[in-house]
CSV table of C-alpha atoms and ligand atoms in Angstrom, one decimal:
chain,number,residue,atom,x,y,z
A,1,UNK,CA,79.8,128.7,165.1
A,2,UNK,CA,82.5,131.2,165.7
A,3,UNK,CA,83.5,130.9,169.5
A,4,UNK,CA,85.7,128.1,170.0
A,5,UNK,CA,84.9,124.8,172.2
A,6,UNK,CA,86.8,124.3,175.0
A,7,UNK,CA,88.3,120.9,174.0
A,8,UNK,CA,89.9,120.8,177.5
A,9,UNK,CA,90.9,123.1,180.3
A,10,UNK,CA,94.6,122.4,180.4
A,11,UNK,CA,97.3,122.3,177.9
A,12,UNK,CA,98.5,119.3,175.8
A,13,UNK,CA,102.3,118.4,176.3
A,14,UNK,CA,103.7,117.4,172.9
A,15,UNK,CA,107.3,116.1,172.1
A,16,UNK,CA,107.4,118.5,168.7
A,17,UNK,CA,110.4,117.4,166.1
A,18,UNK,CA,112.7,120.5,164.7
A,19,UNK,CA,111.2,121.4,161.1
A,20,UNK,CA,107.7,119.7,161.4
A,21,UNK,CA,104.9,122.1,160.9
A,22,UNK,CA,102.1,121.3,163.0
A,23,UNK,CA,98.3,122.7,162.7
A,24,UNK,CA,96.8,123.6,165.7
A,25,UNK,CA,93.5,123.0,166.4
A,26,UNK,CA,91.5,126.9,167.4
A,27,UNK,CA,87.7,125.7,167.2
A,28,UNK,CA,88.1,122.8,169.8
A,29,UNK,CA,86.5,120.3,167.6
A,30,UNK,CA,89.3,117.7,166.5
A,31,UNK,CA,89.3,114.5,167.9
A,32,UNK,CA,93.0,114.7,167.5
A,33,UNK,CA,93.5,117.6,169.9
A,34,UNK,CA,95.6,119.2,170.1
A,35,UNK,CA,96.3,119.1,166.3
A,36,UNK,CA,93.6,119.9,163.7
A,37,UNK,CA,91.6,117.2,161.8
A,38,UNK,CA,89.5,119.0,159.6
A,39,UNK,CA,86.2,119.5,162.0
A,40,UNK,CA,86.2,123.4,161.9
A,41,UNK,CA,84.8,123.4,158.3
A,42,UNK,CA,81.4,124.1,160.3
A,43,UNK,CA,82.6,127.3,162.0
A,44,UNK,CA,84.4,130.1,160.8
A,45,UNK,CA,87.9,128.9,162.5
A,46,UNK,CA,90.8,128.0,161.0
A,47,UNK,CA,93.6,126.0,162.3
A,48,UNK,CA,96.9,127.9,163.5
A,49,UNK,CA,100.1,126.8,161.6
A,50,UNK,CA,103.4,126.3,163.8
A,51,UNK,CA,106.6,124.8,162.6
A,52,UNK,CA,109.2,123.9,165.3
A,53,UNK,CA,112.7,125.2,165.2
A,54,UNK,CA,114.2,122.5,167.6
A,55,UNK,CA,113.0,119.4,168.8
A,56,UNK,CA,111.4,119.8,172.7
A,57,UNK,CA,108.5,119.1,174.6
A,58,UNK,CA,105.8,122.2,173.9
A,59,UNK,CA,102.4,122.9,175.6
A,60,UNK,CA,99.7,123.2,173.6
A,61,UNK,CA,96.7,125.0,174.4
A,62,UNK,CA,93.8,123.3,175.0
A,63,UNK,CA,91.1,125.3,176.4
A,64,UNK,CA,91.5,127.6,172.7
A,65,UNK,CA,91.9,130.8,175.3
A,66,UNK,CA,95.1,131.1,175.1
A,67,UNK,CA,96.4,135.0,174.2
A,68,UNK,CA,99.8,133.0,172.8
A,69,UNK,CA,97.9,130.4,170.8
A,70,UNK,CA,99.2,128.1,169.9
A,71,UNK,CA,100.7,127.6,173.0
A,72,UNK,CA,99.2,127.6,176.8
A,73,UNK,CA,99.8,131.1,178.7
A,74,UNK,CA,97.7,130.1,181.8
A,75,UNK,CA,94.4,131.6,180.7
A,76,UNK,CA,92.7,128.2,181.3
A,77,UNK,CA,93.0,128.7,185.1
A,78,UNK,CA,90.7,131.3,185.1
A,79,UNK,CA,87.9,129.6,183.2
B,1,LIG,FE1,89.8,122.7,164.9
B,1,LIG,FE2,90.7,122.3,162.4
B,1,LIG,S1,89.6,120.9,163.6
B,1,LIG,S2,90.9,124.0,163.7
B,2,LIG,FE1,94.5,127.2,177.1
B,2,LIG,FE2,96.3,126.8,179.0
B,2,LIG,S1,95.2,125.3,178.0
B,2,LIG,S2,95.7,128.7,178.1
């Protein structure tokens, strides 16, 4: 599997904490969405690191679409 799963067709509002470094889930797989969990040792995808510089509510992609991964830039509206 190299396409990603669409784990749901809207973002994932998360309160992040400055200085925690977060792993985005890219194949759609996790059960943890939107964070990774390990699941995408079966496909080719790995997870996207992000560490937040201040501590603020952030949208996180969940259709795995986005052009600004991790984060949502609208492409789910067109799927
Ligand atoms: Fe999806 Fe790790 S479980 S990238
Ligand atoms: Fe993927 Fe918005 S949820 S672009």
């Amino acid at each position: 599997m190299s396409e990603a799963k669409v784990a749901q067709k809207a973002p994932y509002g998360v309160e992040v904490e400055a200085g925690k470094k977060y792993f985005w889930c890219s194949c759609g797989l996790s059960a943890k969405q939107p964070f990774c969990d390990g699941s995408h040792k079966v496909t080719s995808l790995k997870p996207v690191a992000y560490e937040a510089t201040e501590s603020k509510k952030m949208f996180f992609c969940g259709c795995k679409a986005a052009k600004t991964a991790p984060f949502c830039d609208g492409t789910h509206r067109n799927l």
